[in-house]
PDB file of C-alpha atoms in Angstrom:
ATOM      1  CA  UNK A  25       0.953  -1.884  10.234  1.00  0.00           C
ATOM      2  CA  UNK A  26      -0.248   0.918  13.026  1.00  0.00           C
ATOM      3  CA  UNK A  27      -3.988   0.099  12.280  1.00  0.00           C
ATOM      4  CA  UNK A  28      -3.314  -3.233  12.927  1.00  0.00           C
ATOM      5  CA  UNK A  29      -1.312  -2.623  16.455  1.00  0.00           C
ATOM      6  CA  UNK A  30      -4.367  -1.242  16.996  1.00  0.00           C
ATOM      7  CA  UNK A  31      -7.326  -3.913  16.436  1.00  0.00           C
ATOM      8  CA  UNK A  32      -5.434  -6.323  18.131  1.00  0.00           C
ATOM      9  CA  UNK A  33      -5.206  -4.781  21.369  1.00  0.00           C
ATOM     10  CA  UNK A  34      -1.978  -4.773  24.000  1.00  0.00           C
ATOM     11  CA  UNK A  35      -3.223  -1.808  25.707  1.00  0.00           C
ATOM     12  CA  UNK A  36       0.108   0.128  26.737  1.00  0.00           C
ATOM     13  CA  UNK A  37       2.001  -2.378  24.145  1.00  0.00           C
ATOM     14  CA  UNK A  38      -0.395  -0.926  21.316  1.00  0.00           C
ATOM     15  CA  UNK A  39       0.480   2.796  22.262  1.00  0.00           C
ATOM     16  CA  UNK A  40       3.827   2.418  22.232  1.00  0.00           C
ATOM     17  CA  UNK A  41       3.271   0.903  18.459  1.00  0.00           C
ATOM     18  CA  UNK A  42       2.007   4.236  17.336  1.00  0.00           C
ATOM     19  CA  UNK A  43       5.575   5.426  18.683  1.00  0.00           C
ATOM     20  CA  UNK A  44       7.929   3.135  17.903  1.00  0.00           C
ATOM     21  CA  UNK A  45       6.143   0.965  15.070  1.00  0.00           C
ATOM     22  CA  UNK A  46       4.048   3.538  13.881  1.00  0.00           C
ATOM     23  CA  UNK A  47       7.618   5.128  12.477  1.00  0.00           C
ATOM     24  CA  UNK A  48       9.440   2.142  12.020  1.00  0.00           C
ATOM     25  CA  UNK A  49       7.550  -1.473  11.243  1.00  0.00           C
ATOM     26  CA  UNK A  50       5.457   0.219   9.039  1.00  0.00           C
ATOM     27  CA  UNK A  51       8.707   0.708   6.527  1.00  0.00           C
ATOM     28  CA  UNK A  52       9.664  -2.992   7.034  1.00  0.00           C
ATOM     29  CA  UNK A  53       6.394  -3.692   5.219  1.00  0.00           C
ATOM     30  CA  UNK A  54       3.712  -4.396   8.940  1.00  0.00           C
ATOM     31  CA  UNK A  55       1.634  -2.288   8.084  1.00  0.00           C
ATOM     32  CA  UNK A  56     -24.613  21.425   9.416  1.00  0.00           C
ATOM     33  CA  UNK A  57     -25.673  24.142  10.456  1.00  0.00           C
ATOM     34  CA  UNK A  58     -26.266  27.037   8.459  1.00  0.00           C
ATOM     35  CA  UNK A  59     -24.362  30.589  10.337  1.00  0.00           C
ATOM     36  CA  UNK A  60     -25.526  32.940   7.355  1.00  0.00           C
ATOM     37  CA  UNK A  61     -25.200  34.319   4.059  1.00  0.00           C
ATOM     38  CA  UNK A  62     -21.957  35.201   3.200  1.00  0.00           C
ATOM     39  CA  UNK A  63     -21.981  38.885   4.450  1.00  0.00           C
ATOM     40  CA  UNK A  64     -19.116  41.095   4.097  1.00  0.00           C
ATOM     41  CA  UNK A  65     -17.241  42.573   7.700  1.00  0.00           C
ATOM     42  CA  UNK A  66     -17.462  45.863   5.974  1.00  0.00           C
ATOM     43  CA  UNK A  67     -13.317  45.796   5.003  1.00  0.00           C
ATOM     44  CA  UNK A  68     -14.014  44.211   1.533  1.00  0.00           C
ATOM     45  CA  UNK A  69     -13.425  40.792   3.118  1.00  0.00           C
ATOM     46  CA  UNK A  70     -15.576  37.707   3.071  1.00  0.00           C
ATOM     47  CA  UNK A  71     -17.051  37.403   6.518  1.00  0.00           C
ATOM     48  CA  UNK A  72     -15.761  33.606   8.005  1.00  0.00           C
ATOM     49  CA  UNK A  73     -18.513  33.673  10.118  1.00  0.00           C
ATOM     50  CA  UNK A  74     -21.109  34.148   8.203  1.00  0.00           C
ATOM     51  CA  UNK A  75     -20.610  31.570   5.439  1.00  0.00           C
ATOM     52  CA  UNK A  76     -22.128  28.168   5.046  1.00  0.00           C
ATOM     53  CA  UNK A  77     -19.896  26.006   7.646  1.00  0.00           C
ATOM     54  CA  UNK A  78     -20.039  23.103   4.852  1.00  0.00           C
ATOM     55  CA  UNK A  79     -19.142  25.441   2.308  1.00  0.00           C
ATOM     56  CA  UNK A  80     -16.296  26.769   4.362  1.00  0.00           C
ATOM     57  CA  UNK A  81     -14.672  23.162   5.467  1.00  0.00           C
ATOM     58  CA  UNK A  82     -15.178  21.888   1.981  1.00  0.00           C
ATOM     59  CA  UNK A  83     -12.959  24.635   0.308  1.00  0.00           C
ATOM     60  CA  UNK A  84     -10.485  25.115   3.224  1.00  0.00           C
ATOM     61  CA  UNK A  85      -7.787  23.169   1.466  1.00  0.00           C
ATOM     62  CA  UNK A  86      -8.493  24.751  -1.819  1.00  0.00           C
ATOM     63  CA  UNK A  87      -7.731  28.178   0.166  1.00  0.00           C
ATOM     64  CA  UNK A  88      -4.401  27.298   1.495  1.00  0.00           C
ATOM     65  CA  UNK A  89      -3.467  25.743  -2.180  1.00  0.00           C
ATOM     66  CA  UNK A  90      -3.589  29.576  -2.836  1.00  0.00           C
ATOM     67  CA  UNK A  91      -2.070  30.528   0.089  1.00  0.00           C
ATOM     68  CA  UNK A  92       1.094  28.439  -0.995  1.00  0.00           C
ATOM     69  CA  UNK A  93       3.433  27.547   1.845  1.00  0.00           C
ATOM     70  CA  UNK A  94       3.144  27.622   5.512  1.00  0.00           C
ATOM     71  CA  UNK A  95       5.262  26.674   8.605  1.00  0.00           C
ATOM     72  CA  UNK A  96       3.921  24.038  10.695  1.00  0.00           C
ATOM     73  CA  UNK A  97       4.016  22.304  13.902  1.00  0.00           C
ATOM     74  CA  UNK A  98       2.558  19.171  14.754  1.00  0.00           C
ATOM     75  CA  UNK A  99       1.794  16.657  17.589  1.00  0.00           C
ATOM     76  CA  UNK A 100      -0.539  12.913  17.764  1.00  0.00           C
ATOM     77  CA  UNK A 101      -1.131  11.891  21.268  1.00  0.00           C
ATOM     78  CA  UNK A 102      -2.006   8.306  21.668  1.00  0.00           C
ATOM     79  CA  UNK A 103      -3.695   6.766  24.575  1.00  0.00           C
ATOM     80  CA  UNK A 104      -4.664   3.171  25.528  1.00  0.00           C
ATOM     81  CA  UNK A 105      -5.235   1.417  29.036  1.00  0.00           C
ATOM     82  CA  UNK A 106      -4.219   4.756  31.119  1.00  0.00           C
ATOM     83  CA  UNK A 107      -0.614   4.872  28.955  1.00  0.00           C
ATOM     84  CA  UNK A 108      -0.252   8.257  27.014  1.00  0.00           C
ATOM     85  CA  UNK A 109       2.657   8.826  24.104  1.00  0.00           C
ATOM     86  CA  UNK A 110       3.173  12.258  22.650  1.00  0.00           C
ATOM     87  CA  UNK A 111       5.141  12.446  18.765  1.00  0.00           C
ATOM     88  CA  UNK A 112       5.864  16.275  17.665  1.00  0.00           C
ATOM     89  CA  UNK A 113       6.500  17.273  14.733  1.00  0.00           C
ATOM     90  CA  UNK A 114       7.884  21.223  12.902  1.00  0.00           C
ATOM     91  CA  UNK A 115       8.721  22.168   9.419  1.00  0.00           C
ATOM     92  CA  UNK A 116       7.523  23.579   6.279  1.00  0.00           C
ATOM     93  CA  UNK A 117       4.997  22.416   3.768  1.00  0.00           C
ATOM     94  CA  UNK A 118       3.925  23.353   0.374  1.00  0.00           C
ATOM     95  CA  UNK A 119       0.317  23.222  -0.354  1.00  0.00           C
ATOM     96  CA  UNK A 120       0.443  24.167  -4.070  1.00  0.00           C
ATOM     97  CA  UNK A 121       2.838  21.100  -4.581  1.00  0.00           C
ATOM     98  CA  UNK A 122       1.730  18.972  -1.755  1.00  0.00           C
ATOM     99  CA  UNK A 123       5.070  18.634  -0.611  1.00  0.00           C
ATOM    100  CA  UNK A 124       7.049  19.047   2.782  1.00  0.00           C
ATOM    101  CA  UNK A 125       9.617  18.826   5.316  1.00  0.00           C
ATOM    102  CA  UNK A 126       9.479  17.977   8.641  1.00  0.00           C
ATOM    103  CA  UNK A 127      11.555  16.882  11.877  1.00  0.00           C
ATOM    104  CA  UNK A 128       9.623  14.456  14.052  1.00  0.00           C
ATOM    105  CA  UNK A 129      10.762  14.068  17.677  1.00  0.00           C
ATOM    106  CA  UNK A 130       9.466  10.752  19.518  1.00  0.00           C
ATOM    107  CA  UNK A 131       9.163  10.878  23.520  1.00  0.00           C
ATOM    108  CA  UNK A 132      12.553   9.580  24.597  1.00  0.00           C
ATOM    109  CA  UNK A 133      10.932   6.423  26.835  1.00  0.00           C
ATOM    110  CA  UNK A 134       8.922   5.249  23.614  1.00  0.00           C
ATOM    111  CA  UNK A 135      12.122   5.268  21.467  1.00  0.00           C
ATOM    112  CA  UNK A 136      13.401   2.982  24.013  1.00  0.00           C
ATOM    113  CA  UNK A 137      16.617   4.824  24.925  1.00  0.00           C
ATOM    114  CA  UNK A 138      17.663   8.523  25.860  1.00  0.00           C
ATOM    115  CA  UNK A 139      18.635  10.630  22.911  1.00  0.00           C
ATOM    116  CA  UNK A 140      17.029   9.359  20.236  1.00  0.00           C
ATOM    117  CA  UNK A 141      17.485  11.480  17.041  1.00  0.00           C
ATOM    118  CA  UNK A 142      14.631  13.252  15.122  1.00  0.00           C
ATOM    119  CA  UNK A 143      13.415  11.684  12.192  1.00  0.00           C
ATOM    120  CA  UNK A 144      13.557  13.318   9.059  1.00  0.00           C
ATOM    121  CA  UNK A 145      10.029  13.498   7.053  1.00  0.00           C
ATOM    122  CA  UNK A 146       9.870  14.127   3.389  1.00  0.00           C
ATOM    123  CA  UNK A 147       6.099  14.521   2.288  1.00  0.00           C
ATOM    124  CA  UNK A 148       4.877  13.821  -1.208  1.00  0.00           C
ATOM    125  CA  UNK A 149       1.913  12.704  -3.059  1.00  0.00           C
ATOM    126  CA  UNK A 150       1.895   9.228  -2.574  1.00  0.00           C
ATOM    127  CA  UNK A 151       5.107   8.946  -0.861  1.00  0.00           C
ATOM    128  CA  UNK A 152       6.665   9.360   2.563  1.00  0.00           C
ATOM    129  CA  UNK A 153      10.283   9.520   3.221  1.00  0.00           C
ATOM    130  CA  UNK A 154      12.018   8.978   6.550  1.00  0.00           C
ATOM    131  CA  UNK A 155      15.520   9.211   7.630  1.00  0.00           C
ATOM    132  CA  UNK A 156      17.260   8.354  10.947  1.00  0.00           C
ATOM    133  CA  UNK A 157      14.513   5.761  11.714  1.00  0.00           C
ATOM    134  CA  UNK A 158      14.686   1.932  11.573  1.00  0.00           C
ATOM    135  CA  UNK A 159      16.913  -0.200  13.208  1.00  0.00           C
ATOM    136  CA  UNK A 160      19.923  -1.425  10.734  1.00  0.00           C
ATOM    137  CA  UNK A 161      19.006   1.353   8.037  1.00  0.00           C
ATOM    138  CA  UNK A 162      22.594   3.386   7.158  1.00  0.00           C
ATOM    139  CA  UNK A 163      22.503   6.782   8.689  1.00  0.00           C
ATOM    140  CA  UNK A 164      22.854   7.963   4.860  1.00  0.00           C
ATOM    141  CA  UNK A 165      20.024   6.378   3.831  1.00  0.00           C
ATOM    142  CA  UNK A 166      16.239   7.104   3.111  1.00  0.00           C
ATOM    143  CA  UNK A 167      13.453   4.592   3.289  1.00  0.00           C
ATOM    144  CA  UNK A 168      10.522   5.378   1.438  1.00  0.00           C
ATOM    145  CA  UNK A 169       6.817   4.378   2.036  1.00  0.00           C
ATOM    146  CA  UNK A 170       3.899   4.325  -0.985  1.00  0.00           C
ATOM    147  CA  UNK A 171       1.416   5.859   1.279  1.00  0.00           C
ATOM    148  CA  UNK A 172      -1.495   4.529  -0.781  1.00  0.00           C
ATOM    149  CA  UNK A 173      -0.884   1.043   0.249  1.00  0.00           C
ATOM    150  CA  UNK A 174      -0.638   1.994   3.843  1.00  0.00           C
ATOM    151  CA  UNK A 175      -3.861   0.794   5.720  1.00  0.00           C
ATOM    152  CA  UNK A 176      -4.264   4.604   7.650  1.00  0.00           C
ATOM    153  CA  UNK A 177      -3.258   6.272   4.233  1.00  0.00           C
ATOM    154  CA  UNK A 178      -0.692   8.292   6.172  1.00  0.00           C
ATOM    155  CA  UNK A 179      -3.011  10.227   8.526  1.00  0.00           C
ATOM    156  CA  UNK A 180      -1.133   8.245  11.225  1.00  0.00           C
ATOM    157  CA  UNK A 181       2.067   5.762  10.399  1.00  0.00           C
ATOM    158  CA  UNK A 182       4.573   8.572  10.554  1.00  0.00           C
ATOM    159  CA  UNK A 183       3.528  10.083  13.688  1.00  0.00           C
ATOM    160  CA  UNK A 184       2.199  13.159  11.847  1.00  0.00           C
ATOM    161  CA  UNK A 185      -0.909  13.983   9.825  1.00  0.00           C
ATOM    162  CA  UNK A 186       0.166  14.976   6.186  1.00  0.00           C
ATOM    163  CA  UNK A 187      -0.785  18.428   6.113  1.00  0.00           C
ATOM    164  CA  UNK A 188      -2.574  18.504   2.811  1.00  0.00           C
ATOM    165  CA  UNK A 189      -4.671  15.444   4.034  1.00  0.00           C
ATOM    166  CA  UNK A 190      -5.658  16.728   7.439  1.00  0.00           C
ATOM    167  CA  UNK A 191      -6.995  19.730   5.078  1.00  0.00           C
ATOM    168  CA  UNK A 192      -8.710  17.419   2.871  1.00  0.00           C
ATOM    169  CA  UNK A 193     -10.730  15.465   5.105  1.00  0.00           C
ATOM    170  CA  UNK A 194     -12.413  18.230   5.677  1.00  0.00           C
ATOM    171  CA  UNK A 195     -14.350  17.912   2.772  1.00  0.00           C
ATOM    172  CA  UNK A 196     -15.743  15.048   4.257  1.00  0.00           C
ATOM    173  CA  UNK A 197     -17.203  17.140   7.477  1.00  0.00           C
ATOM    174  CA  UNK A 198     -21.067  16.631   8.035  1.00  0.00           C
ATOM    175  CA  UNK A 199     -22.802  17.852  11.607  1.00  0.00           C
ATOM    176  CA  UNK A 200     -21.047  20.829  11.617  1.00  0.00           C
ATOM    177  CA  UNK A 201     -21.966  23.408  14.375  1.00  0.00           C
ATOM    178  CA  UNK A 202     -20.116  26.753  14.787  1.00  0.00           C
ATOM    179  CA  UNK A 203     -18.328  27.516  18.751  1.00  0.00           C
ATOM    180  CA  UNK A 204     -17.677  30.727  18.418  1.00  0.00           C
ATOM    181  CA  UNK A 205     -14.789  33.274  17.450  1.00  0.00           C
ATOM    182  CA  UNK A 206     -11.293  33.361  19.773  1.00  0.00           C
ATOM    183  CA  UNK A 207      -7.942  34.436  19.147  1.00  0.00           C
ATOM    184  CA  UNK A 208      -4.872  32.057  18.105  1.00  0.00           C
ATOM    185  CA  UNK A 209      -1.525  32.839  18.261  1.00  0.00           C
ATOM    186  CA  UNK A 210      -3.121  36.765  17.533  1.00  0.00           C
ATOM    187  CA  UNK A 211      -4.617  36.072  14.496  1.00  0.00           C
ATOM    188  CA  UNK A 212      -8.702  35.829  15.300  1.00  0.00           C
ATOM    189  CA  UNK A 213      -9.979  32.825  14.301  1.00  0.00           C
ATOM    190  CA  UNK A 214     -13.833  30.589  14.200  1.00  0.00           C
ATOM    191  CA  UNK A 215     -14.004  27.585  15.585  1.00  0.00           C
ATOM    192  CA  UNK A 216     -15.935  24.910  13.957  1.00  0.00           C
ATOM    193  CA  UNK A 217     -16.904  21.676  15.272  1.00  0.00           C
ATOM    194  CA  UNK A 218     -17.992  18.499  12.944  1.00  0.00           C
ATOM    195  CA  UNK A 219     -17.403  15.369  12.393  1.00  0.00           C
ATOM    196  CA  UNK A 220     -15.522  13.695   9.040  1.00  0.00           C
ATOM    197  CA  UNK A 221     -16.766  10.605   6.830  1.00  0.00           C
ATOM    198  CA  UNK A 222     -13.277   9.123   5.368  1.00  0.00           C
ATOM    199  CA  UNK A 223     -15.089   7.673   2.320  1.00  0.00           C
ATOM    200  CA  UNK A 224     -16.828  11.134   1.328  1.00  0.00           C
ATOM    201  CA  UNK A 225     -13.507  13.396   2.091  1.00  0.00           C
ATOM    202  CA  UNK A 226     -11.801  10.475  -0.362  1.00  0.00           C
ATOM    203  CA  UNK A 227     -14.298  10.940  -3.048  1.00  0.00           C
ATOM    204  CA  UNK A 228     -14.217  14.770  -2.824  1.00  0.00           C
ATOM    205  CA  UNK A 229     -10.368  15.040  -2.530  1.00  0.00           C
ATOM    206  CA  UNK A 230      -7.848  16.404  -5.036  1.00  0.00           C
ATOM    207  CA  UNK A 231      -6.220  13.609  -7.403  1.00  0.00           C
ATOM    208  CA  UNK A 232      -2.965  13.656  -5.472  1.00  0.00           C
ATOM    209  CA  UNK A 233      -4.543  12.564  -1.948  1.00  0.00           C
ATOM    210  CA  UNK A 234      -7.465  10.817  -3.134  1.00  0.00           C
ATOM    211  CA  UNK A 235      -5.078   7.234  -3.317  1.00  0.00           C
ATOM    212  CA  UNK A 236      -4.226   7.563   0.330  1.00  0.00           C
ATOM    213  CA  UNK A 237      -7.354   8.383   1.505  1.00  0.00           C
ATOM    214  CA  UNK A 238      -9.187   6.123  -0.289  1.00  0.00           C
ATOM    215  CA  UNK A 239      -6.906   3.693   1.552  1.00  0.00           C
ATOM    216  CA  UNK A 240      -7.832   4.983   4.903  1.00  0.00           C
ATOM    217  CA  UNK A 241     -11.431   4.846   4.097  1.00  0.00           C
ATOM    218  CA  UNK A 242     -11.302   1.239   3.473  1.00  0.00           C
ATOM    219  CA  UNK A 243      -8.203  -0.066   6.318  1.00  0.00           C
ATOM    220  CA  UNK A 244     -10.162   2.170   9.294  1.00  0.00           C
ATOM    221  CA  UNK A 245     -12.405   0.653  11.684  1.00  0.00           C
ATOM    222  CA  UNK A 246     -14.451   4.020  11.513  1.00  0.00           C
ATOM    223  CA  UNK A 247     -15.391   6.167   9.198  1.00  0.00           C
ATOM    224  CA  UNK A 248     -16.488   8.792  11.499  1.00  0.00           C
ATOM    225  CA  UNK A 249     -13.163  11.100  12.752  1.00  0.00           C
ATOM    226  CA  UNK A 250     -14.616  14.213  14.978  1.00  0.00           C
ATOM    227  CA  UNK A 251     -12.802  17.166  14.583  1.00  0.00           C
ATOM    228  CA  UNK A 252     -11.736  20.828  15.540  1.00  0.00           C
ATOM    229  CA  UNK A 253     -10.952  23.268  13.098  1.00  0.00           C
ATOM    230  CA  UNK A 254      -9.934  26.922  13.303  1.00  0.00           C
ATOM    231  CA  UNK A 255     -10.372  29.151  10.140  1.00  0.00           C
ATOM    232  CA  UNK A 256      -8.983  32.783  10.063  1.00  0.00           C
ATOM    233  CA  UNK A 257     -10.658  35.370   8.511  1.00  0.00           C
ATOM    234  CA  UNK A 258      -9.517  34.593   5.314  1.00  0.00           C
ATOM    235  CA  UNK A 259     -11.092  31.185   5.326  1.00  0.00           C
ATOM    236  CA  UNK A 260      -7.209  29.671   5.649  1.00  0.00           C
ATOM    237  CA  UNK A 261      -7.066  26.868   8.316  1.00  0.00           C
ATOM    238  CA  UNK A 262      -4.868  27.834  11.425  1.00  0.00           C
ATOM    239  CA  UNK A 263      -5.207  24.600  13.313  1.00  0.00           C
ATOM    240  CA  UNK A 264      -7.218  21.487  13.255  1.00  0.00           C
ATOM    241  CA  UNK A 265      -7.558  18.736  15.539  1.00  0.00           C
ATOM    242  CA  UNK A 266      -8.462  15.077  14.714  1.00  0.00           C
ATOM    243  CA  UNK A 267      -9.744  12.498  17.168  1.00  0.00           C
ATOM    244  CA  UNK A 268      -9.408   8.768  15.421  1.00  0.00           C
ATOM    245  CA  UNK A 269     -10.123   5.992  17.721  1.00  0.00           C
ATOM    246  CA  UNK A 270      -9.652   2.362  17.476  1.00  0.00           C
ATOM    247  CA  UNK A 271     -11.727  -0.831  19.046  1.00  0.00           C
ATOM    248  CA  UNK A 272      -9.123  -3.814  19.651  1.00  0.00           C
ATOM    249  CA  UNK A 273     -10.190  -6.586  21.813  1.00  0.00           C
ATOM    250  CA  UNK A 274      -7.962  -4.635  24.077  1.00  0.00           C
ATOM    251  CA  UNK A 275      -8.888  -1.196  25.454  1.00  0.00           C
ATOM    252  CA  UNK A 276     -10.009   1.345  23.405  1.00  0.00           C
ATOM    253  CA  UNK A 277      -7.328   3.294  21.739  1.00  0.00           C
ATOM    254  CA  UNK A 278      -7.666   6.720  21.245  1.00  0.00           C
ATOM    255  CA  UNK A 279      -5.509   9.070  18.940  1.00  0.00           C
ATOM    256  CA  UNK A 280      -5.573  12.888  18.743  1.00  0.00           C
ATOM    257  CA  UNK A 281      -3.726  14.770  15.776  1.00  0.00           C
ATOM    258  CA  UNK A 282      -3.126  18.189  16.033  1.00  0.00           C
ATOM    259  CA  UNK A 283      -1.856  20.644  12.733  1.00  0.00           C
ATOM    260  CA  UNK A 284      -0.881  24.346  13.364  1.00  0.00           C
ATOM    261  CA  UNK A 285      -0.194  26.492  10.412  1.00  0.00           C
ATOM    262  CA  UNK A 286       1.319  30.018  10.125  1.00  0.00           C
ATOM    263  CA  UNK A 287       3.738  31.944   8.271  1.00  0.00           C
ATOM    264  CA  UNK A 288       1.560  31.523   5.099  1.00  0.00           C
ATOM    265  CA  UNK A 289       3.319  32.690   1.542  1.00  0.00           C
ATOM    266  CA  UNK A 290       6.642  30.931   3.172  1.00  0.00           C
ATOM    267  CA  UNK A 291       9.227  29.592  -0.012  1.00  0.00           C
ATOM    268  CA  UNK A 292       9.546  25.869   0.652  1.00  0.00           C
ATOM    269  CA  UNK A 293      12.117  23.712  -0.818  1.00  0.00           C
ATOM    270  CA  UNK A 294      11.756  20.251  -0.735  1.00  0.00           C
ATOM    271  CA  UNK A 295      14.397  17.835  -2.312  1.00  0.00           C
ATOM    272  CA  UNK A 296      13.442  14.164  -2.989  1.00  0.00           C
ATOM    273  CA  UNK A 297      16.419  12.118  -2.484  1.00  0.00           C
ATOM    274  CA  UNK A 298      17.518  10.034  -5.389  1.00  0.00           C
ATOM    275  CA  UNK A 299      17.050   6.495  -5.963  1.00  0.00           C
ATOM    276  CA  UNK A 300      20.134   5.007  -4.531  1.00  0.00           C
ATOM    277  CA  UNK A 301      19.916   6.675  -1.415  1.00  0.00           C
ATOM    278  CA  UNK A 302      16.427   4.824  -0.941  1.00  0.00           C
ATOM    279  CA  UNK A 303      17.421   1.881   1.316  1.00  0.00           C
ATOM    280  CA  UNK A 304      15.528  -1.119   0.222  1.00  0.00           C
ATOM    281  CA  UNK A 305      16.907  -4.009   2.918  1.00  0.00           C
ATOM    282  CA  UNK A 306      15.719  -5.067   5.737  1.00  0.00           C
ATOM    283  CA  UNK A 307      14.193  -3.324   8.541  1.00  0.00           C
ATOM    284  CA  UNK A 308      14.742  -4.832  12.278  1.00  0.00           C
ATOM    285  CA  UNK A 309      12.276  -3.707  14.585  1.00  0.00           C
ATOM    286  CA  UNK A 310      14.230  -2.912  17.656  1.00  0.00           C
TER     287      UNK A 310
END
């Protein structure tokens, strides 16, 4: 269980769980401010800006429900005892059915051999499938994970924040201050910097993410997760950063999730395998 790996210390050892176990022994069963009024920019538009911050983190996953799908890229950087570990992740999701597709890449020193393959990620409420990941699992093969009985609710144990949750715990954001406007990836964007309480985003979230964030709320060691987040002028969220961080009687560990969306309105297809190509044996770590 990655929480786990990380209250118990191990320093290097416990950011190489993240990695390795984070993908893997998890499946074998281990684991304010005010900035206005809400003035138009004179094009018809809703002004980002000038909304309630709050007001504006609260709905942001509401907005890119309506937005639909989006292309995404991903990346959680874990660091413990001077020993850093970098997981990226790319693919599609689909807000309106909280469902998605991704490819998940693990540094190639972490996998413990050259070459490893990318994991296959299937997203869905209350579920998370993985292929190409666990030793002694048939390359044809799925192994699926009931995220709501996972200690981190998902936020970490596959080495990417599910999309649709990294929205929704913004609805848990309190000390919010507003940094200022800059420009990602050409599309302007207003930076907004806060920190999340797990156990209010789990209240306030939709039914289908509630169960796994209710289950972070209660397996974290802190409530508190400081974030970044980047609305466009639409109020659609372009990127958001997470900090979580652990205290083990080892060092400190540290993790930093990063979600980039773009190519909003994109069709994504996601099909859930079927039930006998769900592997259900044993998982060897290793």
């Amino acid at each position: 269980m990655v929480v786990q790996q990380y209250r118990d210390g191990g320093g290097a050892r416990a950011v190489r769980a993240l990695a390795v176990a984070g993908v893997i022994a998890v499946t074998a069963g281990c684991f304010g401010g005010d900035a206005g009024s809400g003035a138009s920019d004179g094009s018809g538009r809703r002004s980002v800006a000038a909304d309630r911050p709050l007001d504006l983190l609260g709905q942001a996953a509401d907005v890119l429900v309506e937005a639909g799908g989006a292309e995404t890229r991903t990346s959680m950087e874990t660091a413990a005892g001077g020993t850093r570990v970098t997981i990226r992740g790319q693919g599609a999701y689909d807000f309106r059915l909280q469902m998605g597709r991704l490819k998940v890449v693990l540094p190639e020193d972490a996998a413990g051999a050259d070459g490893h393959r990318p994991i296959t990620e299937l997203l869905a409420p209350g579920a998370l499938y993985m292929k190409n990941r666990g030793a002694g699992v048939p390359d044809d093969k799925w192994v699926r994970i009931d995220t709501t009985t996972l200690k981190d609710g998902n936020l970490l144990t596959g080495g990417v924040t599910d999309p649709m949750a990294a929205a929704e715990l913004l609805r848990g954001a309190a000390d919010v201050t507003y940094a200022g406007k800059s420009e990602l990836a050409g599309v302007t964007v207003h930076h907004y910097r806060g920190v999340a309480d797990l156990g209010r985003a789990a209240r306030a979230a939709s039914p289908q993410s509630r169960g796994a964030l209710s289950a972070a709320a209660k397996g974290f060691s802190k409530d508190a997760v400081p974030f970044d987040a980047y609305l466009d002028e639409d109020g659609r969220l372009r990127k958001v950063r997470h900090r979580f961080t652990f205290s083990s009687e080892g060092p400190e560990v540290s993790v930093v999730s990063t979600l980039l969306l773009y190519g909003f309105g994109l069709p994504v297809t996601v099909t859930l395998p079927d039930e006998d190509a769900i592997y259900t044996g044993e998982i060897r770590q290793g």
